Structures are given as structure tokens and as C-alpha cells.
Short mmCIF file of C-alpha atoms in Angstrom, two decimals:
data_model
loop_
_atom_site.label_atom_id
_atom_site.label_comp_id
_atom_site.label_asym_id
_atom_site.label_seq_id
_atom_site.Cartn_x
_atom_site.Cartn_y
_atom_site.Cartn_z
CA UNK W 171 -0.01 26.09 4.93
CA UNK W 172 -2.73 25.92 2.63
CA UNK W 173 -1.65 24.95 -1.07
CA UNK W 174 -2.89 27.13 -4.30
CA UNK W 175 -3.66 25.61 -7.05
CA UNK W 176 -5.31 26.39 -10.33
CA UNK W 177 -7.51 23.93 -12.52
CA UNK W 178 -8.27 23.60 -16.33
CA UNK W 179 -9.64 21.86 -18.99
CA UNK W 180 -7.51 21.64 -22.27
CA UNK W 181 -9.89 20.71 -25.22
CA UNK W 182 -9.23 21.02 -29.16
CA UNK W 183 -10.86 19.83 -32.50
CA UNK W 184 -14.01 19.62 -31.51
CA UNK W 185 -15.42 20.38 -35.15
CA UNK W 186 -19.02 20.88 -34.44
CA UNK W 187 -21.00 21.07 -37.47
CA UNK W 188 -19.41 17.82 -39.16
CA UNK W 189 -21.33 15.50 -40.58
CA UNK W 190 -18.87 13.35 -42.78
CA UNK W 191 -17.71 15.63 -45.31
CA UNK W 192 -14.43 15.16 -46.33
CA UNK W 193 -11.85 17.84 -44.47
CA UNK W 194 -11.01 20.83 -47.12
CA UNK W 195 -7.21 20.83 -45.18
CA UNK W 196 -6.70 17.18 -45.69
CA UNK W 197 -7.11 15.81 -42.10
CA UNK W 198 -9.74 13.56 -42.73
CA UNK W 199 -11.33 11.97 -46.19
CA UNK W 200 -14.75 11.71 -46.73
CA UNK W 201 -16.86 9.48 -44.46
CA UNK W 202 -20.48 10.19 -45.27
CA UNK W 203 -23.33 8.22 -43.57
CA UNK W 204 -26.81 9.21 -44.54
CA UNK W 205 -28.61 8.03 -41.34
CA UNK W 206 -30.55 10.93 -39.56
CA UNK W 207 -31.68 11.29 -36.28
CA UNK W 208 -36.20 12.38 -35.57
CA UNK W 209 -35.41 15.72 -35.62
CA UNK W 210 -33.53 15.44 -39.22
CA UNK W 211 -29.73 16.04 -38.32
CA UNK W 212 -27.32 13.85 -39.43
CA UNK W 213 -26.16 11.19 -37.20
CA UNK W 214 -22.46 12.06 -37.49
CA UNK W 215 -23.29 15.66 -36.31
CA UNK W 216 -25.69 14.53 -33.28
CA UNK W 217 -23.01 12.15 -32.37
CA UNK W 218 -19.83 15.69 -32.35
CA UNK W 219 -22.63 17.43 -30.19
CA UNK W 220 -23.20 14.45 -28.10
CA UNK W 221 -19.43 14.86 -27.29
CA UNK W 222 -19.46 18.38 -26.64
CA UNK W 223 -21.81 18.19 -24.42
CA UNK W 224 -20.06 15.78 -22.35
CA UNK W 225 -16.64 18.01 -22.30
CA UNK W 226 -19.01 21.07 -21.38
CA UNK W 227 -20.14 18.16 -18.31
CA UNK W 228 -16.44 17.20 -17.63
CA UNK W 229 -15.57 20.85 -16.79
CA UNK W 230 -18.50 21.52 -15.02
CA UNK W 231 -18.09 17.92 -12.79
CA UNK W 232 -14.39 18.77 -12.40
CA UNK W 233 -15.25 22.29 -11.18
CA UNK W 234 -12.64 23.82 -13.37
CA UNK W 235 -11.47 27.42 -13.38
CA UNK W 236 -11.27 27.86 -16.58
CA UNK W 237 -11.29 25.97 -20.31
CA UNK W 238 -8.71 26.16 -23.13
CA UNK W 239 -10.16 25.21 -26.43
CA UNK W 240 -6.94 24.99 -28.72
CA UNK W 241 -8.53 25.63 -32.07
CA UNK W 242 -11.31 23.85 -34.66
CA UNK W 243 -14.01 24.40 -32.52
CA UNK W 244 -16.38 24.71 -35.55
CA UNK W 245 -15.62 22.11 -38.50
CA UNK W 246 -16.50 25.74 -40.84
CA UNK W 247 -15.99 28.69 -41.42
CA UNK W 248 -18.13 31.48 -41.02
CA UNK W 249 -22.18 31.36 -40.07
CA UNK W 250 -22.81 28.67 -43.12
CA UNK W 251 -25.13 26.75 -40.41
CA UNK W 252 -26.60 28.81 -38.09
CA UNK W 253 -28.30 25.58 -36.01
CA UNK W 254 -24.77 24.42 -35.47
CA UNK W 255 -23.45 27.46 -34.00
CA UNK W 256 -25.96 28.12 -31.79
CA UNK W 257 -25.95 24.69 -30.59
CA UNK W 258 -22.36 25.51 -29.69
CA UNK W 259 -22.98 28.75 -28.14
CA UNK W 260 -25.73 27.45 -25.79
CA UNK W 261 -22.88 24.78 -24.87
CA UNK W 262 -20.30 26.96 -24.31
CA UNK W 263 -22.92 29.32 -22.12
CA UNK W 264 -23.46 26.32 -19.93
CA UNK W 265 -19.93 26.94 -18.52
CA UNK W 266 -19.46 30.97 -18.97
CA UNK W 267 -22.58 31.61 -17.19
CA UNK W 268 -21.14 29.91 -13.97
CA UNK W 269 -18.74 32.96 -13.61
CA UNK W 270 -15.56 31.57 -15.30
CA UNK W 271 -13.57 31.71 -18.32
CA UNK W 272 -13.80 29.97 -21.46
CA UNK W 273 -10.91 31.05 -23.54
CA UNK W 274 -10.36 29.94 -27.27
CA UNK W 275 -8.08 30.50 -30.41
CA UNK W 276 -9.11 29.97 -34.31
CA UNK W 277 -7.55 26.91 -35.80
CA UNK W 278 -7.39 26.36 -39.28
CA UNK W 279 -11.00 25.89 -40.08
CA UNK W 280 -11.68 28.77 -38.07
CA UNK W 281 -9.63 31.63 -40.00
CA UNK W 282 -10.93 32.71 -43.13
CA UNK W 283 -8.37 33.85 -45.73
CA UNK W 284 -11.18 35.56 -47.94
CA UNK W 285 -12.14 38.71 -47.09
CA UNK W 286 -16.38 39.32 -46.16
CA UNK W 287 -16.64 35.60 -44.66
CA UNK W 288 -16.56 36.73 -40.74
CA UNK W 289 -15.54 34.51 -38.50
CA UNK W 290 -17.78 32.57 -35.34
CA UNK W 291 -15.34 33.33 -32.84
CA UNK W 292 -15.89 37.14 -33.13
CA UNK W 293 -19.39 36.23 -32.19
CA UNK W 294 -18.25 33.74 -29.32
CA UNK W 295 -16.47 36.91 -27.87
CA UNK W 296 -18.94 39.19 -27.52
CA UNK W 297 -20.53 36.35 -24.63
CA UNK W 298 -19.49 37.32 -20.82
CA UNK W 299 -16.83 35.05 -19.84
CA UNK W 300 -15.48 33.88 -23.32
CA UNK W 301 -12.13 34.94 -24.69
CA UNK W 302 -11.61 34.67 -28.15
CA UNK W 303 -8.57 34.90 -30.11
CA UNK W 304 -9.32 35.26 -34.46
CA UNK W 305 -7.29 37.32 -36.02
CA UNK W 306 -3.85 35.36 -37.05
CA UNK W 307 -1.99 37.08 -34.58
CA UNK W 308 -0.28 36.51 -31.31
CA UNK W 309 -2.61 38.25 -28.29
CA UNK W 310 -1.36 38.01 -24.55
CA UNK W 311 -4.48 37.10 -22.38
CA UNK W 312 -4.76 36.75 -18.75
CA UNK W 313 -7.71 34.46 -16.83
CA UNK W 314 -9.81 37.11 -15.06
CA UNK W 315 -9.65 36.64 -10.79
CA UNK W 316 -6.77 34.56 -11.61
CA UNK W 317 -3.70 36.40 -11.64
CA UNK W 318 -0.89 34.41 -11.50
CA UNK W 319 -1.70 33.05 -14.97
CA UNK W 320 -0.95 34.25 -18.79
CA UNK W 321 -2.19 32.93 -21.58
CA UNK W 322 -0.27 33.14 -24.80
CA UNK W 323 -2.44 33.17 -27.65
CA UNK W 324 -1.44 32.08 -31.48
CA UNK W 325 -4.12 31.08 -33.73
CA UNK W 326 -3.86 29.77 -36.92
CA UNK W 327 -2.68 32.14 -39.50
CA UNK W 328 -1.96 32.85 -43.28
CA UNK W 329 0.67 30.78 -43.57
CA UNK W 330 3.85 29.41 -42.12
CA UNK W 331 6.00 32.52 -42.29
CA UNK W 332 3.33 34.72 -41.02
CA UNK W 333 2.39 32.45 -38.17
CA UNK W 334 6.24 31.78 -37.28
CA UNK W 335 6.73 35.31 -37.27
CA UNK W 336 3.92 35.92 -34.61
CA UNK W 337 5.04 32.87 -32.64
CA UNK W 338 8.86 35.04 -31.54
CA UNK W 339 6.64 37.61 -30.46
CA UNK W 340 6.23 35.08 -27.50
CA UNK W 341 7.96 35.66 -24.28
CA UNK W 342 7.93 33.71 -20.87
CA UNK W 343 6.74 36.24 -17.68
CA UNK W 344 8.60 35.16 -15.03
CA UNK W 345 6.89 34.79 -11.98
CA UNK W 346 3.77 33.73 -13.73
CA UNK W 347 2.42 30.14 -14.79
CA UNK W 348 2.96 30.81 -18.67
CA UNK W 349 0.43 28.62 -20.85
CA UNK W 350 1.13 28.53 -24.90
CA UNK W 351 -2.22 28.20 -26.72
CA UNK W 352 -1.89 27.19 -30.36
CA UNK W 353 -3.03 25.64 -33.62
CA UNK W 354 -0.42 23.82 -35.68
CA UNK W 355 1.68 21.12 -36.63
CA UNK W 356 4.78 20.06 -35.40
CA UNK W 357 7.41 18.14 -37.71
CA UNK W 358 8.34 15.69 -35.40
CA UNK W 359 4.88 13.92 -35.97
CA UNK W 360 5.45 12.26 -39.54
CA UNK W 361 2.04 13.29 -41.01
CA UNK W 362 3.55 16.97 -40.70
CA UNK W 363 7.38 16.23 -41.85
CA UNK W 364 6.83 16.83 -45.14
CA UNK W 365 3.27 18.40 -45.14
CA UNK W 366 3.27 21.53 -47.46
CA UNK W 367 -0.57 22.54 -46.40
CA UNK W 368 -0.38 22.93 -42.78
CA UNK W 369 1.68 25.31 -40.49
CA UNK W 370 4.19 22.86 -38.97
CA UNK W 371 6.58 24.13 -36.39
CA UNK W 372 10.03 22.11 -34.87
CA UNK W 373 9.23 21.15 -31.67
CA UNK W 374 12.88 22.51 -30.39
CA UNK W 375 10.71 26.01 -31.39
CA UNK W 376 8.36 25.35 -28.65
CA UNK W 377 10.29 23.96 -26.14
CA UNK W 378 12.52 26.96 -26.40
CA UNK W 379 9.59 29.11 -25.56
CA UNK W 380 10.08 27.21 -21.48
CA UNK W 381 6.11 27.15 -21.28
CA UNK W 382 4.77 26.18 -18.16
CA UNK W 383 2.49 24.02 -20.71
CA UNK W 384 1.60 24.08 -24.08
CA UNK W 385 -1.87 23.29 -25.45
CA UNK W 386 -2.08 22.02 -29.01
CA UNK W 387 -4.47 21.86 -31.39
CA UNK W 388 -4.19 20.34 -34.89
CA UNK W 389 -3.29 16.96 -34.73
CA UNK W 390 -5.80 14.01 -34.45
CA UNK W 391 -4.23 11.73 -32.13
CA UNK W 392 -3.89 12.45 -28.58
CA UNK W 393 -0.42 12.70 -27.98
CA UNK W 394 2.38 13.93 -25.24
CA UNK W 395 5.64 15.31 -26.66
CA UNK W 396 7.05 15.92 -23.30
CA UNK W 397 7.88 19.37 -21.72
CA UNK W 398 4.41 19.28 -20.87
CA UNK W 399 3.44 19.95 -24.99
CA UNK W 400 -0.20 17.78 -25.59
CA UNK W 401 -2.30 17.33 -28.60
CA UNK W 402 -5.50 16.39 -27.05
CA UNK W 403 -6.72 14.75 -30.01
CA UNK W 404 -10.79 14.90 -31.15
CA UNK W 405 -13.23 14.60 -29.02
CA UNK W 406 -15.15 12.39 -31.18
CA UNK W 407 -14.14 9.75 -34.24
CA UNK W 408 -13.64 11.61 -38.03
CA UNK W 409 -11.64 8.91 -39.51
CA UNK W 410 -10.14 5.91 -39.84
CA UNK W 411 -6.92 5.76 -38.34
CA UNK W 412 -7.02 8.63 -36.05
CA UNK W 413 -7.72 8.71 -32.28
CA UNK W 414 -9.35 5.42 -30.75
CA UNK W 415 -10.38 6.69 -27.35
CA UNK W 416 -11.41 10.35 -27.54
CA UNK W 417 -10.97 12.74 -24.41
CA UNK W 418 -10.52 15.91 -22.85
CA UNK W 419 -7.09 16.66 -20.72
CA UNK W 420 -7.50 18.19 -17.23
CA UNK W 421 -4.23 20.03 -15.42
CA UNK W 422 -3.81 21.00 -12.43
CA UNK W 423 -1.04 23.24 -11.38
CA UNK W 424 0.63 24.41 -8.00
CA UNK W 425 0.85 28.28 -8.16
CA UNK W 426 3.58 27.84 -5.58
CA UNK W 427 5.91 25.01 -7.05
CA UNK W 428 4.91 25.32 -10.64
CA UNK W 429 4.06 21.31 -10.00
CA UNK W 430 1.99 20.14 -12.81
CA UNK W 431 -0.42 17.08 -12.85
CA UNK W 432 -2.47 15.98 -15.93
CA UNK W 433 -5.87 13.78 -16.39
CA UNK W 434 -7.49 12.24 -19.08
CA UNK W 435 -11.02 12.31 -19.19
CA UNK W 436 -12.49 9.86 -21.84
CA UNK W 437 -15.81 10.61 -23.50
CA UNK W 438 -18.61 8.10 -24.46
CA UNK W 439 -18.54 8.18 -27.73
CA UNK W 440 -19.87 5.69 -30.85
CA UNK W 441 -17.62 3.02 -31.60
CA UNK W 442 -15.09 3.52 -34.29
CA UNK W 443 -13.50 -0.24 -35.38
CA UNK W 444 -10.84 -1.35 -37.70
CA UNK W 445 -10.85 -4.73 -37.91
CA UNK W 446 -7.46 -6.78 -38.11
CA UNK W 447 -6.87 -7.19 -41.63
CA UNK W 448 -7.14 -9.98 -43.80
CA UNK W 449 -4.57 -10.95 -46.03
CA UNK W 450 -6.75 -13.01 -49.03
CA UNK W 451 -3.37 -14.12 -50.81
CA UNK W 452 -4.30 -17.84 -51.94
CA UNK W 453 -7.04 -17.71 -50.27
CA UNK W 454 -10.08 -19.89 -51.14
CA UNK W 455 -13.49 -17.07 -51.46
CA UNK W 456 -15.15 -19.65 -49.01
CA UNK W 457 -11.87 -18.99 -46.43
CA UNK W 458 -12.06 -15.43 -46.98
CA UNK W 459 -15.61 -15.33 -45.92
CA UNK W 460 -14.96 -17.52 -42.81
CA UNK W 461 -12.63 -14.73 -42.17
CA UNK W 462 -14.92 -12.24 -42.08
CA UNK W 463 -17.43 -13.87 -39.90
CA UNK W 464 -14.83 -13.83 -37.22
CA UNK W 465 -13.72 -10.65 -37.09
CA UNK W 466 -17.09 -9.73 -36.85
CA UNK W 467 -17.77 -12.63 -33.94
CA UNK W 468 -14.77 -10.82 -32.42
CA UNK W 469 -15.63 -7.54 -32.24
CA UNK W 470 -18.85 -5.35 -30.20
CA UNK W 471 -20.28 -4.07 -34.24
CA UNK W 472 -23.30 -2.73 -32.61
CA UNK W 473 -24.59 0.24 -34.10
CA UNK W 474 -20.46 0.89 -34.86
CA UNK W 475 -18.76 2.60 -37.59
CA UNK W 476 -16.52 -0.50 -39.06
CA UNK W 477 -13.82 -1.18 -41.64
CA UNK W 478 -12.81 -4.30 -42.99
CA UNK W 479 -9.33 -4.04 -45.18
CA UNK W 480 -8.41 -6.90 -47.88
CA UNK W 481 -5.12 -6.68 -49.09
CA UNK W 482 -3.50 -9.32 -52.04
CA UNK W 483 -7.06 -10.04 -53.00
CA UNK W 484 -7.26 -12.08 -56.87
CA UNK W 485 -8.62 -9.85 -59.35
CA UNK W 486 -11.72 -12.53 -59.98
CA UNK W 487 -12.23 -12.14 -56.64
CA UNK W 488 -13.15 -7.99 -55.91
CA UNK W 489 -16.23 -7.75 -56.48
CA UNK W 490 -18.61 -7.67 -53.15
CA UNK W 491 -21.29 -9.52 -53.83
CA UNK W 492 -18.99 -12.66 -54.02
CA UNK W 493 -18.40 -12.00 -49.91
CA UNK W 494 -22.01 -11.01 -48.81
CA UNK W 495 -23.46 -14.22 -47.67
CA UNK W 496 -26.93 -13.87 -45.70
CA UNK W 497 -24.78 -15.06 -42.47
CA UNK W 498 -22.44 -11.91 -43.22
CA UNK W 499 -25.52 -9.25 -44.21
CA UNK W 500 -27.33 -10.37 -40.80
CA UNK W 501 -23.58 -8.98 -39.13
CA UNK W 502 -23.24 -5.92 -41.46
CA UNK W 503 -26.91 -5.00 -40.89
CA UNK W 504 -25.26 -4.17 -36.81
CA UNK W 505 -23.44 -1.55 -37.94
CA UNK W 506 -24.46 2.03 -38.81
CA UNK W 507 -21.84 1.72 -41.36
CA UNK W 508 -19.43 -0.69 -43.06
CA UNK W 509 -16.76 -0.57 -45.46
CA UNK W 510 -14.88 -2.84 -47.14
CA UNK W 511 -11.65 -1.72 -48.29
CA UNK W 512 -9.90 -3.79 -50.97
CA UNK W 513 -6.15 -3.35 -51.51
CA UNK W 514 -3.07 -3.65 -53.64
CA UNK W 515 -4.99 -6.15 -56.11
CA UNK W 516 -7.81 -3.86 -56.91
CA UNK W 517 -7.69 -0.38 -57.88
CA UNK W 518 -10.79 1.01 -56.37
CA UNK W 519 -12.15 0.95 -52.55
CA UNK W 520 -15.60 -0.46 -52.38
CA UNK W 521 -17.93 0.57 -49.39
CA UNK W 522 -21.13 -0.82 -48.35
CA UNK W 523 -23.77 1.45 -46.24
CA UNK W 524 -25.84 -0.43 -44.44
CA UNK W 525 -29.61 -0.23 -43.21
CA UNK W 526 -30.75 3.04 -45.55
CA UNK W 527 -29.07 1.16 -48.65
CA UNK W 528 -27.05 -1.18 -50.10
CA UNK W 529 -25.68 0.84 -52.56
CA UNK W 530 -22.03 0.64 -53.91
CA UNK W 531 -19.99 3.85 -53.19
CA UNK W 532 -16.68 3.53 -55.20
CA UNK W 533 -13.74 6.17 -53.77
CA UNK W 534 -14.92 9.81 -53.21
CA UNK W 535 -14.16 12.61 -55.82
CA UNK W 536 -11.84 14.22 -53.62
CA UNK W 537 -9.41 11.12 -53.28
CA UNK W 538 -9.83 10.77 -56.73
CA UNK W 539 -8.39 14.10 -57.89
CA UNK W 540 -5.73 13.31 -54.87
CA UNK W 541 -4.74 9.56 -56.85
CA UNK W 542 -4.93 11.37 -59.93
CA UNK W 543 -2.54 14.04 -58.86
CA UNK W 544 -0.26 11.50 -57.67
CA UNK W 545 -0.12 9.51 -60.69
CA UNK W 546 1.50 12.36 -62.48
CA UNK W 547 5.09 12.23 -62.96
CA UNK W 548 7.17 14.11 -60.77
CA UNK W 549 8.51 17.28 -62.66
CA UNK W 550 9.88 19.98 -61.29
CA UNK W 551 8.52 22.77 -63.79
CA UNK W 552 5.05 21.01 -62.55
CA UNK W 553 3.96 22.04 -59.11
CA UNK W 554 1.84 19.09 -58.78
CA UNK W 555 1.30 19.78 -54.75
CA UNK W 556 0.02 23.47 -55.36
CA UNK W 557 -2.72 22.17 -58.04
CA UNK W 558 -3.93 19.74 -55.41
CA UNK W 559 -4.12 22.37 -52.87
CA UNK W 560 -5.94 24.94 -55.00
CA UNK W 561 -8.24 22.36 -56.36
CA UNK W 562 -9.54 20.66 -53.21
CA UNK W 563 -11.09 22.92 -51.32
CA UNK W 564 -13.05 24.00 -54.89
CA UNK W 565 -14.25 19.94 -55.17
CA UNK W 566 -15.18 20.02 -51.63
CA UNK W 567 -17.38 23.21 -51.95
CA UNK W 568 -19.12 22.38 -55.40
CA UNK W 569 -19.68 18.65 -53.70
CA UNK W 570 -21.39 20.41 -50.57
CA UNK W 571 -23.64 22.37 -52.58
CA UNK W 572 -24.56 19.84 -54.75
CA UNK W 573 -25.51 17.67 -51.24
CA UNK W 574 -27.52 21.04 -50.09
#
């Protein structure tokens, strides 16, 4: 008896089109690196398309039938960079023109709340083979030549009630496999338990839905919250403290037993390091930089992006040129990019960029107005939260103009 069985590739937050700006939803802060490649694109954005065109690879190697690209394929909104989209489209292409499906749903940076902005994935549809889902609300979808599949479709939305709302419109086909696409948090995942910006779900509200699986898209960190619910995680690095090995998940199901298997495929991608901090508390400056020299002798800095926390460092003590001996330049000068990061002694975050400049970069504007906004007493008459909200994504936009 011969077995049937379907393959896919589940891929999410891709964010072509970064190049280190700071995230106008709060997922990642500012990480700018002014290195550029011959042809004039920033390094961070070469690197995202490197990445993408390894996952386009991956499905093509892996002979999948289709792809699922859970949300955040673009890092903006709209046509603001037409090189970057078509960059993407020619990528995408690559698979669609081999005769099978690319299917993929608007995440967050992908769905425009102002009217007139239009939206990339409206373009992406109009390409044979791609399935795009834009407009906030729940769409069925089923995987042409493969019939035993549905796709349920939820992109990001308005806001939580709205996108809640859509999400009971979604029903289980029996008989079918039954695969939840989405774009959202869920509150089990402590970034989102008290998260006021993002649409954050309960994961009992997924499991209820009894999805054969459930792609994610949202979250930063590959991770499995059983019942066959993943967050693929980034394909490349965007910050510190988010996914270490970056990947694409590949699933294979049994049409006949509903068996499911999944694979991680990991992508080559530029080293991301956070060192092991250093705690300088009565620390000698002389100790503190024999410190540093071996977590540098300890780690492969080469052409990495690196960070380097302090904590409990003496006042006297914060300013960098006190740590850069010639022995530690010769290791910073490795790295595309280094950062220092002094804590709980010293107010401000220092940051060194290496090989363009050695220029000191104290904390962006953005985290700025976010410590600022935190140092104001809590008050209930004072919707402190809200004024960071509308505020950000103002900074963020004035910041990018002013870098265009």
C-alpha cells in the first residue's frame, strides 16, 4: 500500500527590508550598523536577503509542496523601498514558478491601519502560484492539486477584539488535514502576558480550535507549545536576546493517519554573540580588562555582531576609554560591531562601532522616550502606556527620514 503524504515549509518573520532600525511594534530596539556592502546596501539588509534566499533553497532542496509564510514577510509597510520588494518577489518566484503554492498572511508590519498606504501582499497575489491573505480577516484557502488540505487564514488585524472576533469564525473540516495560519501573540509566552501593543491570544483559544497544526508568526524565538502550535522564530538575528540559531520548520504529514513529523532546517547566518557577563563589583579596571580579553579569546568574534554587558560597574569607572587597551581594539576591530553595555551603576548604555568609526553612540531616541515614559509615576488618570504607543511609531518615522 503506498503511503500519501503531503510536505511543507513553515516560515515567518522574515522582515526583508531591515537594516537595523529599531521595530515601530516594539519587538526589537534599534541596532544600526553603518557598514555597506559594493553595491551600497546595508549590511544588515544583505545579510535578511542572504537568509531568504537560503529558505527559498531549503524548499526547493526539500522538494516541498507548498510554503506557509506566517506573517512579517516585509519589515514595512507599503512600497516605501521598491529594491526590497522586488528582491523578495524574484525570491518568492524562484519557488511559484516550479508549479506550487506559496501561501502567506500579513503580520503586523504588513497591515496598514491608515487608509491610501496599500499593502505588498496585494501585489504578491496577483503572481501565479502565491496566495495572499491582507485584509484583517479570516479567509478559508485550500492548496491547489492538493485536496485533502485547508488552510485557515488570520492575519494580523486592527486590534485584539477585531482579530479575536475573526479567529471564532474558525472551524475544523473533518476529514481534512486542517492547518491554522496566523500572526499573534500568545499569553503564555511572558513577553505577551501583559503586552498592551500586540494581539495576544490564550493558548487554550488555539488548542480548542483541534488544528491539525498551527503555524505562528509573531514571536522571535523559535518555540513549540505542543499540540503541534510552532513559532518558527526569524530567519535571521534582529536583536539581542532573541533567537540564537535561526531556521525554517519542515512537516510532513500522513494524509491517511493524520501522523505528523517536523524538521528544523538551520540557516547560515552571521554570528550573533552575547558574551557571559561580567560582574565588575570590586573589581580592579586592570581585572576587568583581563576579563574582557577572555571572553573575547573564548568566543569565534569574526566579522560577528557582539555584546559585552557590565553590571555593578564603579561610577569612576564607566567611561570606555578606561577599557580599550590596544590588545582589546586589535579584538574589537574582528567584529562588524560591538557594544558595550554598562549596567545598574551607570545610567546610560555606551556602544562602540567598529571599523567605519569609533564613535560613541549613547542609548537610541526611541529607548529614551521608552525610560522616560517609565520614569513617570504610575497614575491612573495618566495613561502612560497609550502615550508610548502613539509616540513611537512618530520617533521612529521622523528618525528614518532624517537617516534618508
Amino acid at each position: 500500500m503506498t503511503t500519501r503524504k503531503i510536505k511543507f515549509m513553515h516560515i515567518a518573520d522574515t522582515h526583508n527590508g531591515y537594516s537595523g532600525n529599531a521595530s515601530l511594534h516594539n519587538e526589537f530596539s534599534e541596532l544600526k550598523i553603518n557598514k555597506y556592502t559594493e553595491t551600497g546596501e546595508n549590511i544588515r539588509t544583505a545579510d535578511i536577503n542572504k537568509a531568504f534566499a537560503q529558505a527559498i533553497d531549503i524548499a526547493l532542496e526539500e522538494e516541498v509542496d507548498f510554503v506557509i509564510h506566517a506573517g512579517d514577510g516585509m519589515n514595512e509597510v507599503g512600497y516605501k523601498n521598491p529594491a526590497h520588494y522586488n528582491f523578495y518577489m524574484d525570491q518568492v518566484e524562484r519557488f511559484s514558478s516550479t508549479g506550487r503554492t506559496w501561501l502567506e498572511i500579513a503580520g503586523n508590519h504588513n497591515f496598514s491601519k491608515k487608509a491610501g498606504v496599500g499593502n505588498e501582499l496585494f501585489k504578491l497575489g496577483k503572481m501565479q502560484n502565491v496566495i495572499s491573505v491582507f485584509k484583517g480577516l479570516y479567509e478559508q484557502r485550500c492548496i491547489p492539486g492538493i485536496n485533502d488540505v485547508i488552510c485557515h487564514c488570520l492575519p494580523s488585524s486592527y486590534d485584539t477584539l477585531a482579530f479575536k472576533s475573526e479567529l471564532e469564525k474558525v472551524k475544523k473540516v473533518d476529514g481534512k488535514i486542517n492547518v491554522l495560519v496566523t500572526h499573534c501573540g500568545v499569553a503564555t509566552i511572558p513577553q505577551y502576558a501583559k503586552n498592551e501593543s500586540s494581539i495576544v491570544v490564550h493558548l487554550d483559544e488555539l488548542i480548542s480550535k483541534e488544528m491539525d497544526y498551527v503555524a505562528l508568526g509573531d514571536y522571535h524565538i523559535y518555540t513549540d507549545l505542543g499540540h503541534n502550535i510552532i513559532y518558527p522564530g526569524p530567519i535571521e538575528h534582529l536583536a539581542f536576546g532573541q533567537e540564537k540559531k535561526p531556521r525554517v520548520v519542515i512537516v510532513e504529514v500522513d494524509l491517511d493517519t493524520k501522523e505528523l513529523t517536523k524538521r528544523n532546517r538551520f540557516l547560515n547566518v552571521r554570528p550573533m554573540i552575547d558574551m557571559n557577563e561580567i560582574n565588575a563589583e570590586g573589581m580592579l579596571i586592570e581585572d576587568i580588562q583581563e576579563q574582557i580579553i577572555k571572553r573575547f579569546q573564548s568566543e569565534k568574534v569574526e566579522d560577528a555582531i557582539v555584546r559585552l554587558v557590565i553590571k555593578n560597574l564603579p561610577k569612576n569607572l564607566k567611561h570606555r576609554h578606561l577599557f580599550l587597551t590596544d590588545e582589546i581594539r586589535k579584538e574589537i576591530d574582528r567584529c562588524l560591531y560591538f557594544k558595550f553595555d554598562f549596567k545598574n551603576k551607570v545610567e546610560l548604555s555606551e556602544s562602540v562601532k567598529t571599523k567605519d568609526t569609533d564613535n560613541e553612540v549613547f542609548e537610541s531616541l526611541q529607548e529614551g522616550l521608552s525610560n522616560f515614559i517609565d520614569q513617570i509615576p504610575d497614575d491612573p488618570n495618566f495613561p502612560k502606556r497609550e502615550l508610548l504607543t502613539f509616540a513611537m511609531p512618530y520617533l521612529t518615522e521622523v528618525l528614518e527620514n532624517a537617516d534618508n
